[in-house]
GROMACS .gro file of C-alpha atoms in nm:
model
  493
    1UNK     CA    1   1.902  -2.074  18.189
    2UNK     CA    2   1.738  -2.265  18.475
    3UNK     CA    3   1.375  -2.403  18.438
    4UNK     CA    4   1.188  -2.573  18.700
    5UNK     CA    5   0.825  -2.655  18.701
    6UNK     CA    6   0.717  -2.923  18.996
    7UNK     CA    7   1.073  -3.009  19.037
    8UNK     CA    8   1.121  -3.139  18.705
    9UNK     CA    9   1.458  -2.968  18.671
   10UNK     CA   10   1.593  -2.886  18.308
   11UNK     CA   11   1.896  -2.714  18.207
   12UNK     CA   12   1.903  -2.666  17.842
   13UNK     CA   13   2.223  -2.572  17.670
   14UNK     CA   14   2.417  -2.501  18.002
   15UNK     CA   15   2.750  -2.651  17.838
   16UNK     CA   16   2.723  -2.441  17.506
   17UNK     CA   17   2.649  -2.131  17.722
   18UNK     CA   18   2.964  -2.179  17.920
   19UNK     CA   19   3.156  -2.258  17.607
   20UNK     CA   20   3.044  -1.910  17.455
   21UNK     CA   21   3.150  -1.750  17.786
   22UNK     CA   22   3.486  -1.896  17.777
   23UNK     CA   23   3.537  -1.802  17.403
   24UNK     CA   24   3.454  -1.433  17.492
   25UNK     CA   25   3.699  -1.406  17.787
   26UNK     CA   26   3.967  -1.566  17.594
   27UNK     CA   27   3.998  -1.306  17.323
   28UNK     CA   28   3.959  -1.013  17.591
   29UNK     CA   29   4.151  -1.119  17.889
   30UNK     CA   30   4.418  -1.350  17.821
   31UNK     CA   31   4.589  -1.521  18.118
   32UNK     CA   32   4.242  -1.485  18.351
   33UNK     CA   33   4.078  -1.710  18.093
   34UNK     CA   34   4.279  -2.024  18.229
   35UNK     CA   35   4.213  -1.939  18.588
   36UNK     CA   36   3.843  -1.910  18.542
   37UNK     CA   37   3.839  -2.240  18.322
   38UNK     CA   38   3.988  -2.403  18.649
   39UNK     CA   39   3.722  -2.288  18.843
   40UNK     CA   40   3.443  -2.404  18.640
   41UNK     CA   41   3.610  -2.737  18.599
   42UNK     CA   42   3.597  -2.767  18.976
   43UNK     CA   43   3.248  -2.761  19.007
   44UNK     CA   44   3.128  -2.889  18.633
   45UNK     CA   45   3.276  -3.253  18.671
   46UNK     CA   46   2.952  -3.351  18.861
   47UNK     CA   47   2.710  -3.237  18.618
   48UNK     CA   48   2.685  -3.548  18.409
   49UNK     CA   49   2.590  -3.722  18.738
   50UNK     CA   50   2.331  -3.471  18.826
   51UNK     CA   51   2.170  -3.559  18.481
   52UNK     CA   52   2.153  -3.906  18.567
   53UNK     CA   53   2.001  -3.840  18.929
   54UNK     CA   54   1.721  -3.636  18.686
   55UNK     CA   55   1.655  -3.925  18.507
   56UNK     CA   56   1.643  -4.165  18.763
   57UNK     CA   57   1.444  -3.986  19.024
   58UNK     CA   58   1.192  -3.765  18.801
   59UNK     CA   59   0.900  -3.807  19.061
   60UNK     CA   60   1.107  -3.737  19.387
   61UNK     CA   61   1.098  -3.388  19.508
   62UNK     CA   62   1.387  -3.394  19.779
   63UNK     CA   63   1.686  -3.473  19.532
   64UNK     CA   64   1.516  -3.236  19.270
   65UNK     CA   65   1.513  -2.957  19.470
   66UNK     CA   66   1.863  -3.027  19.598
   67UNK     CA   67   1.969  -3.031  19.222
   68UNK     CA   68   1.796  -2.690  19.151
   69UNK     CA   69   2.005  -2.543  19.428
   70UNK     CA   70   2.336  -2.696  19.261
   71UNK     CA   71   2.222  -2.535  18.921
   72UNK     CA   72   2.151  -2.212  19.091
   73UNK     CA   73   2.490  -2.182  19.245
   74UNK     CA   74   2.647  -2.243  18.887
   75UNK     CA   75   2.421  -1.962  18.723
   76UNK     CA   76   2.523  -1.721  19.002
   77UNK     CA   77   2.869  -1.814  18.978
   78UNK     CA   78   2.850  -1.722  18.576
   79UNK     CA   79   2.675  -1.416  18.646
   80UNK     CA   80   2.929  -1.292  18.900
   81UNK     CA   81   3.210  -1.373  18.623
   82UNK     CA   82   3.041  -1.184  18.371
   83UNK     CA   83   2.968  -0.855  18.608
   84UNK     CA   84   3.351  -0.894  18.662
   85UNK     CA   85   3.468  -0.883  18.330
   86UNK     CA   86   3.188  -0.656  18.234
   87UNK     CA   87   3.329  -0.383  18.450
   88UNK     CA   88   3.658  -0.422  18.305
   89UNK     CA   89   3.538  -0.361  17.978
   90UNK     CA   90   3.340  -0.048  18.093
   91UNK     CA   91   3.631   0.076  18.279
   92UNK     CA   92   3.855   0.363  18.129
   93UNK     CA   93   4.150   0.207  18.322
   94UNK     CA   94   4.324  -0.101  18.157
   95UNK     CA   95   4.261  -0.430  18.262
   96UNK     CA   96   4.627  -0.465  18.305
   97UNK     CA   97   4.598  -0.199  18.563
   98UNK     CA   98   4.304  -0.310  18.749
   99UNK     CA   99   4.277  -0.692  18.654
  100UNK     CA  100   4.496  -0.780  18.953
  101UNK     CA  101   4.298  -0.639  19.228
  102UNK     CA  102   3.945  -0.718  19.081
  103UNK     CA  103   4.039  -1.105  19.026
  104UNK     CA  104   4.177  -1.130  19.390
  105UNK     CA  105   3.806  -1.021  19.500
  106UNK     CA  106   3.674  -1.275  19.274
  107UNK     CA  107   3.880  -1.530  19.353
  108UNK     CA  108   3.830  -1.507  19.726
  109UNK     CA  109   3.471  -1.481  19.679
  110UNK     CA  110   3.467  -1.789  19.451
  111UNK     CA  111   3.676  -1.993  19.729
  112UNK     CA  112   3.488  -1.855  20.038
  113UNK     CA  113   3.125  -1.853  19.900
  114UNK     CA  114   3.057  -2.012  19.572
  115UNK     CA  115   3.276  -2.314  19.614
  116UNK     CA  116   3.177  -2.408  19.985
  117UNK     CA  117   2.814  -2.344  19.882
  118UNK     CA  118   2.831  -2.584  19.583
  119UNK     CA  119   3.004  -2.848  19.761
  120UNK     CA  120   2.731  -2.846  20.016
  121UNK     CA  121   2.451  -2.864  19.790
  122UNK     CA  122   2.643  -3.162  19.589
  123UNK     CA  123   2.656  -3.343  19.914
  124UNK     CA  124   2.288  -3.286  19.961
  125UNK     CA  125   2.252  -3.411  19.605
  126UNK     CA  126   2.422  -3.726  19.679
  127UNK     CA  127   2.258  -3.784  20.020
  128UNK     CA  128   1.898  -3.709  19.893
  129UNK     CA  129   1.984  -3.960  19.578
  130UNK     CA  130   2.098  -4.232  19.823
  131UNK     CA  131   1.780  -4.211  20.022
  132UNK     CA  132   1.558  -4.216  19.702
  133UNK     CA  133   1.736  -4.514  19.589
  134UNK     CA  134   1.630  -4.682  19.920
  135UNK     CA  135   1.273  -4.557  19.870
  136UNK     CA  136   1.246  -4.709  19.535
  137UNK     CA  137   1.396  -5.023  19.663
  138UNK     CA  138   1.138  -5.045  19.954
  139UNK     CA  139   0.847  -4.993  19.710
  140UNK     CA  140   0.992  -5.236  19.438
  141UNK     CA  141   1.019  -5.493  19.705
  142UNK     CA  142   0.675  -5.403  19.855
  143UNK     CA  143   0.521  -5.432  19.499
  144UNK     CA  144   0.717  -5.772  19.447
  145UNK     CA  145   0.567  -5.940  19.758
  146UNK     CA  146   0.205  -5.807  19.694
  147UNK     CA  147   0.236  -5.955  19.337
  148UNK     CA  148   0.371  -6.295  19.500
  149UNK     CA  149   0.090  -6.307  19.730
  150UNK     CA  150  -0.157  -6.223  19.456
  151UNK     CA  151  -0.025  -6.507  19.246
  152UNK     CA  152  -0.025  -6.745  19.533
  153UNK     CA  153  -0.395  -6.671  19.617
  154UNK     CA  154  -0.494  -6.699  19.242
  155UNK     CA  155  -0.339  -7.046  19.229
  156UNK     CA  156  -0.482  -7.133  19.538
  157UNK     CA  157  -0.816  -7.036  19.399
  158UNK     CA  158  -0.747  -7.220  19.073
  159UNK     CA  159  -0.660  -7.545  19.257
  160UNK     CA  160  -0.979  -7.501  19.475
  161UNK     CA  161  -1.171  -7.462  19.144
  162UNK     CA  162  -1.048  -7.743  18.977
  163UNK     CA  163  -1.105  -7.978  19.288
  164UNK     CA  164  -1.460  -7.860  19.268
  165UNK     CA  165  -1.505  -7.900  18.904
  166UNK     CA  166  -1.405  -8.309  18.931
  167UNK     CA  167  -1.635  -8.374  19.249
  168UNK     CA  168  -2.000  -8.458  19.245
  169UNK     CA  169  -2.255  -8.204  19.097
  170UNK     CA  170  -2.545  -8.357  19.272
  171UNK     CA  171  -2.805  -8.123  19.395
  172UNK     CA  172  -2.762  -8.250  19.750
  173UNK     CA  173  -2.950  -7.930  19.871
  174UNK     CA  174  -3.262  -7.973  19.651
  175UNK     CA  175  -3.280  -8.335  19.814
  176UNK     CA  176  -3.261  -8.185  20.151
  177UNK     CA  177  -3.558  -7.935  20.074
  178UNK     CA  178  -3.797  -8.231  19.948
  179UNK     CA  179  -3.753  -8.462  20.223
  180UNK     CA  180  -3.749  -8.169  20.497
  181UNK     CA  181  -4.123  -8.143  20.419
  182UNK     CA  182  -4.202  -8.519  20.483
  183UNK     CA  183  -4.176  -8.465  20.849
  184UNK     CA  184  -4.478  -8.722  20.936
  185UNK     CA  185  -4.515  -9.055  21.095
  186UNK     CA  186  -4.378  -9.330  20.895
  187UNK     CA  187  -4.173  -9.133  20.688
  188UNK     CA  188  -3.839  -9.349  20.784
  189UNK     CA  189  -3.502  -9.275  20.877
  190UNK     CA  190  -3.433  -9.034  20.597
  191UNK     CA  191  -3.669  -8.797  20.728
  192UNK     CA  192  -3.542  -8.840  21.054
  193UNK     CA  193  -3.200  -8.766  20.920
  194UNK     CA  194  -3.325  -8.430  20.753
  195UNK     CA  195  -3.466  -8.322  21.063
  196UNK     CA  196  -3.128  -8.354  21.257
  197UNK     CA  197  -2.951  -8.186  20.998
  198UNK     CA  198  -3.195  -7.904  20.987
  199UNK     CA  199  -3.150  -7.897  21.377
  200UNK     CA  200  -2.795  -7.905  21.389
  201UNK     CA  201  -2.702  -7.664  21.106
  202UNK     CA  202  -2.779  -7.324  21.317
  203UNK     CA  203  -2.563  -7.488  21.596
  204UNK     CA  204  -2.269  -7.585  21.387
  205UNK     CA  205  -2.277  -7.275  21.192
  206UNK     CA  206  -1.939  -7.148  21.340
  207UNK     CA  207  -1.615  -7.140  21.145
  208UNK     CA  208  -1.422  -7.398  21.374
  209UNK     CA  209  -1.713  -7.663  21.281
  210UNK     CA  210  -1.779  -7.840  20.985
  211UNK     CA  211  -2.141  -8.004  20.883
  212UNK     CA  212  -2.221  -8.199  20.582
  213UNK     CA  213  -2.489  -8.443  20.488
  214UNK     CA  214  -2.596  -8.672  20.185
  215UNK     CA  215  -2.926  -8.868  20.051
  216UNK     CA  216  -2.902  -9.166  19.869
  217UNK     CA  217  -3.158  -9.217  19.612
  218UNK     CA  218  -3.209  -9.552  19.480
  219UNK     CA  219  -3.394  -9.399  19.165
  220UNK     CA  220  -3.059  -9.253  19.068
  221UNK     CA  221  -2.804  -9.518  19.050
  222UNK     CA  222  -2.508  -9.281  19.034
  223UNK     CA  223  -2.588  -9.118  19.376
  224UNK     CA  224  -2.525  -9.456  19.520
  225UNK     CA  225  -2.151  -9.477  19.411
  226UNK     CA  226  -1.909  -9.415  19.680
  227UNK     CA  227  -1.696  -9.182  19.490
  228UNK     CA  228  -2.012  -8.953  19.443
  229UNK     CA  229  -2.082  -9.012  19.810
  230UNK     CA  230  -1.760  -8.853  19.937
  231UNK     CA  231  -1.705  -8.600  19.649
  232UNK     CA  232  -2.052  -8.449  19.786
  233UNK     CA  233  -1.928  -8.413  20.141
  234UNK     CA  234  -1.592  -8.302  20.063
  235UNK     CA  235  -1.777  -8.040  19.817
  236UNK     CA  236  -1.977  -7.908  20.103
  237UNK     CA  237  -1.669  -7.840  20.330
  238UNK     CA  238  -1.496  -7.660  20.061
  239UNK     CA  239  -1.791  -7.439  19.943
  240UNK     CA  240  -1.810  -7.299  20.334
  241UNK     CA  241  -1.676  -6.962  20.336
  242UNK     CA  242  -1.775  -6.776  20.628
  243UNK     CA  243  -1.640  -6.456  20.762
  244UNK     CA  244  -1.338  -6.506  21.012
  245UNK     CA  245  -1.454  -6.507  21.364
  246UNK     CA  246  -1.190  -6.222  21.464
  247UNK     CA  247  -1.315  -6.004  21.190
  248UNK     CA  248  -1.670  -6.057  21.293
  249UNK     CA  249  -1.615  -5.966  21.633
  250UNK     CA  250  -1.447  -5.624  21.517
  251UNK     CA  251  -1.711  -5.517  21.300
  252UNK     CA  252  -1.931  -5.335  21.534
  253UNK     CA  253  -1.624  -5.177  21.707
  254UNK     CA  254  -1.471  -5.069  21.382
  255UNK     CA  255  -1.806  -4.886  21.272
  256UNK     CA  256  -1.810  -4.709  21.634
  257UNK     CA  257  -1.441  -4.613  21.583
  258UNK     CA  258  -1.495  -4.458  21.234
  259UNK     CA  259  -1.819  -4.266  21.355
  260UNK     CA  260  -1.601  -4.110  21.639
  261UNK     CA  261  -1.328  -4.015  21.421
  262UNK     CA  262  -1.550  -3.860  21.171
  263UNK     CA  263  -1.717  -3.664  21.465
  264UNK     CA  264  -1.371  -3.549  21.601
  265UNK     CA  265  -1.283  -3.448  21.242
  266UNK     CA  266  -1.596  -3.240  21.221
  267UNK     CA  267  -1.529  -3.058  21.533
  268UNK     CA  268  -1.175  -2.971  21.421
  269UNK     CA  269  -1.149  -2.555  21.380
  270UNK     CA  270  -0.851  -2.557  21.141
  271UNK     CA  271  -0.675  -2.754  20.814
  272UNK     CA  272  -0.350  -2.800  21.076
  273UNK     CA  273  -0.593  -2.948  21.327
  274UNK     CA  274  -0.773  -3.204  21.071
  275UNK     CA  275  -0.409  -3.289  20.972
  276UNK     CA  276  -0.303  -3.373  21.330
  277UNK     CA  277  -0.615  -3.579  21.384
  278UNK     CA  278  -0.550  -3.769  21.074
  279UNK     CA  279  -0.163  -3.790  21.156
  280UNK     CA  280  -0.239  -3.964  21.528
  281UNK     CA  281  -0.542  -4.159  21.504
  282UNK     CA  282  -0.636  -4.392  21.790
  283UNK     CA  283  -0.596  -4.761  21.721
  284UNK     CA  284  -0.924  -4.877  21.886
  285UNK     CA  285  -1.209  -4.756  22.111
  286UNK     CA  286  -1.054  -4.772  22.435
  287UNK     CA  287  -0.788  -4.507  22.322
  288UNK     CA  288  -1.079  -4.316  22.152
  289UNK     CA  289  -1.254  -4.281  22.471
  290UNK     CA  290  -0.943  -4.185  22.672
  291UNK     CA  291  -0.854  -3.910  22.421
  292UNK     CA  292  -1.217  -3.751  22.444
  293UNK     CA  293  -1.189  -3.753  22.826
  294UNK     CA  294  -0.820  -3.599  22.805
  295UNK     CA  295  -0.964  -3.343  22.568
  296UNK     CA  296  -1.250  -3.287  22.831
  297UNK     CA  297  -0.988  -3.241  23.104
  298UNK     CA  298  -0.784  -2.996  22.914
  299UNK     CA  299  -1.088  -2.763  22.848
  300UNK     CA  300  -1.071  -2.686  23.239
  301UNK     CA  301  -1.191  -2.814  23.580
  302UNK     CA  302  -1.538  -2.652  23.524
  303UNK     CA  303  -1.619  -2.885  23.212
  304UNK     CA  304  -1.460  -3.200  23.352
  305UNK     CA  305  -1.651  -3.164  23.684
  306UNK     CA  306  -1.973  -3.104  23.486
  307UNK     CA  307  -1.920  -3.408  23.238
  308UNK     CA  308  -1.860  -3.621  23.531
  309UNK     CA  309  -2.162  -3.533  23.706
  310UNK     CA  310  -2.376  -3.555  23.384
  311UNK     CA  311  -2.233  -3.924  23.312
  312UNK     CA  312  -2.294  -4.044  23.644
  313UNK     CA  313  -2.689  -3.948  23.600
  314UNK     CA  314  -2.675  -4.103  23.259
  315UNK     CA  315  -2.506  -4.439  23.382
  316UNK     CA  316  -2.715  -4.438  23.676
  317UNK     CA  317  -3.067  -4.366  23.535
  318UNK     CA  318  -3.343  -4.632  23.542
  319UNK     CA  319  -3.484  -4.521  23.245
  320UNK     CA  320  -3.337  -4.258  22.928
  321UNK     CA  321  -3.319  -3.881  23.097
  322UNK     CA  322  -3.519  -3.612  22.898
  323UNK     CA  323  -3.293  -3.336  22.841
  324UNK     CA  324  -3.494  -3.113  23.085
  325UNK     CA  325  -3.464  -3.359  23.373
  326UNK     CA  326  -3.098  -3.388  23.286
  327UNK     CA  327  -3.061  -3.026  23.299
  328UNK     CA  328  -3.232  -2.989  23.654
  329UNK     CA  329  -3.039  -3.269  23.787
  330UNK     CA  330  -2.712  -3.085  23.696
  331UNK     CA  331  -2.804  -2.769  23.917
  332UNK     CA  332  -2.843  -2.998  24.231
  333UNK     CA  333  -2.618  -3.053  24.516
  334UNK     CA  334  -2.632  -3.238  24.864
  335UNK     CA  335  -2.603  -2.916  25.029
  336UNK     CA  336  -2.881  -2.708  24.869
  337UNK     CA  337  -3.191  -2.618  25.112
  338UNK     CA  338  -3.374  -2.490  24.782
  339UNK     CA  339  -3.357  -2.501  24.413
  340UNK     CA  340  -3.156  -2.271  24.263
  341UNK     CA  341  -3.232  -2.166  23.915
  342UNK     CA  342  -2.908  -1.964  23.862
  343UNK     CA  343  -2.721  -2.295  23.888
  344UNK     CA  344  -2.887  -2.439  23.580
  345UNK     CA  345  -2.637  -2.486  23.308
  346UNK     CA  346  -2.638  -2.223  23.033
  347UNK     CA  347  -2.690  -2.243  22.676
  348UNK     CA  348  -2.896  -2.506  22.465
  349UNK     CA  349  -2.941  -2.853  22.468
  350UNK     CA  350  -2.681  -2.943  22.204
  351UNK     CA  351  -2.427  -2.714  22.410
  352UNK     CA  352  -2.498  -2.932  22.743
  353UNK     CA  353  -2.440  -3.225  22.562
  354UNK     CA  354  -2.114  -3.142  22.388
  355UNK     CA  355  -1.985  -3.096  22.761
  356UNK     CA  356  -1.940  -3.493  22.756
  357UNK     CA  357  -1.761  -3.473  22.400
  358UNK     CA  358  -1.911  -3.746  22.177
  359UNK     CA  359  -1.955  -3.991  22.484
  360UNK     CA  360  -2.332  -3.891  22.513
  361UNK     CA  361  -2.600  -3.838  22.246
  362UNK     CA  362  -2.922  -3.684  22.212
  363UNK     CA  363  -3.222  -3.821  22.054
  364UNK     CA  364  -3.409  -3.547  21.882
  365UNK     CA  365  -3.713  -3.763  21.830
  366UNK     CA  366  -3.820  -3.785  22.216
  367UNK     CA  367  -3.538  -3.546  22.372
  368UNK     CA  368  -3.385  -3.828  22.566
  369UNK     CA  369  -2.993  -3.847  22.627
  370UNK     CA  370  -2.786  -4.172  22.609
  371UNK     CA  371  -2.439  -4.270  22.609
  372UNK     CA  372  -2.322  -4.339  22.269
  373UNK     CA  373  -2.259  -4.707  22.324
  374UNK     CA  374  -2.266  -4.960  22.602
  375UNK     CA  375  -1.896  -4.981  22.571
  376UNK     CA  376  -1.859  -4.619  22.701
  377UNK     CA  377  -2.010  -4.730  23.051
  378UNK     CA  378  -1.770  -5.030  23.067
  379UNK     CA  379  -1.514  -4.795  22.996
  380UNK     CA  380  -1.600  -4.517  23.233
  381UNK     CA  381  -1.657  -4.786  23.497
  382UNK     CA  382  -1.310  -4.946  23.454
  383UNK     CA  383  -1.114  -4.620  23.386
  384UNK     CA  384  -1.305  -4.367  23.588
  385UNK     CA  385  -0.987  -4.219  23.732
  386UNK     CA  386  -0.955  -4.028  23.383
  387UNK     CA  387  -1.250  -3.850  23.537
  388UNK     CA  388  -1.082  -3.682  23.821
  389UNK     CA  389  -0.788  -3.432  23.854
  390UNK     CA  390  -0.774  -3.463  24.223
  391UNK     CA  391  -0.504  -3.768  24.293
  392UNK     CA  392  -0.689  -3.819  24.637
  393UNK     CA  393  -0.997  -3.966  24.477
  394UNK     CA  394  -0.995  -4.344  24.438
  395UNK     CA  395  -0.889  -4.469  24.112
  396UNK     CA  396  -1.185  -4.684  24.002
  397UNK     CA  397  -1.564  -4.619  24.068
  398UNK     CA  398  -1.809  -4.895  24.083
  399UNK     CA  399  -2.185  -4.901  23.975
  400UNK     CA  400  -2.310  -4.919  24.346
  401UNK     CA  401  -2.120  -4.633  24.450
  402UNK     CA  402  -2.235  -4.435  24.182
  403UNK     CA  403  -2.609  -4.537  24.255
  404UNK     CA  404  -2.547  -4.440  24.647
  405UNK     CA  405  -2.442  -4.109  24.520
  406UNK     CA  406  -2.731  -4.039  24.290
  407UNK     CA  407  -2.977  -4.172  24.544
  408UNK     CA  408  -2.838  -3.919  24.814
  409UNK     CA  409  -2.912  -3.630  24.551
  410UNK     CA  410  -3.232  -3.768  24.501
  411UNK     CA  411  -3.306  -3.747  24.867
  412UNK     CA  412  -3.188  -3.387  24.893
  413UNK     CA  413  -3.396  -3.300  24.624
  414UNK     CA  414  -3.722  -3.422  24.761
  415UNK     CA  415  -3.612  -3.244  25.094
  416UNK     CA  416  -3.566  -2.907  24.940
  417UNK     CA  417  -3.782  -2.614  25.102
  418UNK     CA  418  -3.982  -2.574  24.765
  419UNK     CA  419  -4.216  -2.853  24.851
  420UNK     CA  420  -4.309  -2.730  25.193
  421UNK     CA  421  -4.559  -2.516  25.062
  422UNK     CA  422  -4.694  -2.790  24.828
  423UNK     CA  423  -5.081  -2.851  24.922
  424UNK     CA  424  -5.151  -3.222  24.931
  425UNK     CA  425  -5.392  -3.438  25.076
  426UNK     CA  426  -5.346  -3.553  25.439
  427UNK     CA  427  -5.358  -3.928  25.474
  428UNK     CA  428  -5.353  -4.170  25.727
  429UNK     CA  429  -5.113  -4.479  25.689
  430UNK     CA  430  -4.997  -4.750  25.908
  431UNK     CA  431  -4.613  -4.785  25.966
  432UNK     CA  432  -4.498  -5.118  25.827
  433UNK     CA  433  -4.291  -5.322  26.054
  434UNK     CA  434  -3.929  -5.437  25.963
  435UNK     CA  435  -3.671  -5.244  25.795
  436UNK     CA  436  -3.890  -5.030  25.547
  437UNK     CA  437  -4.003  -4.812  25.798
  438UNK     CA  438  -3.812  -4.503  25.697
  439UNK     CA  439  -3.929  -4.583  25.334
  440UNK     CA  440  -4.292  -4.583  25.397
  441UNK     CA  441  -4.254  -4.230  25.605
  442UNK     CA  442  -4.043  -4.066  25.337
  443UNK     CA  443  -4.247  -4.131  25.047
  444UNK     CA  444  -4.589  -4.083  25.241
  445UNK     CA  445  -4.453  -3.708  25.363
  446UNK     CA  446  -4.265  -3.603  25.043
  447UNK     CA  447  -4.442  -3.517  24.742
  448UNK     CA  448  -4.335  -3.539  24.400
  449UNK     CA  449  -4.455  -3.252  24.170
  450UNK     CA  450  -4.239  -3.219  23.847
  451UNK     CA  451  -4.076  -3.414  23.578
  452UNK     CA  452  -3.743  -3.471  23.765
  453UNK     CA  453  -3.905  -3.535  24.104
  454UNK     CA  454  -4.066  -3.838  23.934
  455UNK     CA  455  -3.729  -3.957  23.813
  456UNK     CA  456  -3.588  -3.893  24.167
  457UNK     CA  457  -3.859  -4.132  24.326
  458UNK     CA  458  -3.807  -4.420  24.065
  459UNK     CA  459  -3.409  -4.384  24.138
  460UNK     CA  460  -3.489  -4.393  24.513
  461UNK     CA  461  -3.712  -4.689  24.511
  462UNK     CA  462  -3.447  -4.889  24.311
  463UNK     CA  463  -3.147  -4.810  24.527
  464UNK     CA  464  -3.361  -4.846  24.859
  465UNK     CA  465  -3.439  -5.210  24.763
  466UNK     CA  466  -3.136  -5.291  24.630
  467UNK     CA  467  -2.883  -5.142  24.878
  468UNK     CA  468  -2.774  -5.306  25.201
  469UNK     CA  469  -2.944  -5.154  25.494
  470UNK     CA  470  -2.636  -5.002  25.633
  471UNK     CA  471  -2.570  -4.837  25.302
  472UNK     CA  472  -2.912  -4.675  25.228
  473UNK     CA  473  -2.864  -4.322  25.177
  474UNK     CA  474  -3.209  -4.234  25.318
  475UNK     CA  475  -3.112  -4.354  25.678
  476UNK     CA  476  -2.840  -4.111  25.653
  477UNK     CA  477  -2.972  -3.796  25.525
  478UNK     CA  478  -3.267  -3.860  25.765
  479UNK     CA  479  -3.065  -3.890  26.064
  480UNK     CA  480  -3.096  -3.521  26.129
  481UNK     CA  481  -3.465  -3.508  26.009
  482UNK     CA  482  -3.632  -3.285  26.249
  483UNK     CA  483  -4.044  -3.271  26.244
  484UNK     CA  484  -4.095  -2.947  26.335
  485UNK     CA  485  -3.883  -2.813  25.996
  486UNK     CA  486  -4.165  -2.935  25.769
  487UNK     CA  487  -4.505  -2.788  25.759
  488UNK     CA  488  -4.792  -3.051  25.760
  489UNK     CA  489  -4.993  -3.027  25.441
  490UNK     CA  490  -5.346  -3.089  25.443
  491UNK     CA  491  -5.647  -3.005  25.237
  492UNK     CA  492  -6.019  -3.000  25.327
  493UNK     CA  493  -6.225  -3.241  25.122
   0.00000   0.00000   0.00000
């Protein structure tokens, strides 16, 4: 009988069952008993070694699974042998007549099927046992190394504690606090030293620096002893236990890394996808951002185009854009002559933000859109080629290039025909001399009426004043400007 539960293989009474099987055959079938015994001897020699493997690797799934297959081969062989001789007993023809034919078929099946399959499973058991032994050795070596390291740390900590116990226990901090408050004229050198120590403490707080101080007190004779002075100074240096600089520098990126991985896991649609994400986690923020953009690109050219345009607006914004402003900006193209509401992104606000993956976030308090972190902008400005599928596009974009593009869109928006029927007061103005003539003309003739228009004015003002004259987009867009295309807007007082 073969019992297997969680690969804890047990074959109780297998030897005794085989012995009883032998004795029954010996009484009824004479010479074939010796042949059957030879077959059993060819497959039963390894059983003691198999039982040793069971005891050595009780928690290893693979070798126990191979053992189960080998035991099953033996049981199947016994069942076939029992059926063979059972047919002979039930047959009306004597065994002497049909025994030779039945045995020949049984022997052929044993040689070509049972024995070969058992040998394959035996080799598999030996192989898995060897691998399990190697795994046990590796685990044991790691445990030993960890124990040695822990013991070394314990010994080092004990030495440190012993050294601290023999050093001076003078309360130097209390002396410092008392003298720190005596900062008035005539206090002397001690107060001056306390002030210096107070000023230098934040400056020398970095791990690579060390600072210690001591105050002699003539009312305490022990504090004047040289060993006390030196011991107190050494104690201050040993008690300093700051966070390592590299660890402190990576804390923020670690938290962001965990945040992005959790959001990625929450967006998984199946257990298999969750396991794939956990199996291949990115090693840092740069790789995390790269994977987010790769997923956006895999969603199709439409989404990557929308995400690219949205990220440019968010990066270029002089203030955080409200979601309504961003939605209206996404529908704007340089070739538009009027505002087309059919080009507005469909879906709710959350769906629009998800077009950027996790690179942009929506503040539900004021409905403003921001980048998830300032490192996202740094990544986009240095790895902007990931946002493009066209190899003809330059590999990297700079912030001035993006601002010029957004500035041109703002001018195109302000020149839409939707504003030509707007009623506004006609004001007289004097054109300023110099390079700002076009700016004065544009802002006096083109009204701003809605939320995005106000933002467009802000962007245009910044781009105009910060860009060189030859790169100002207004001059380019207004090169084809014709006064007769715009209706004079006036209102009676």
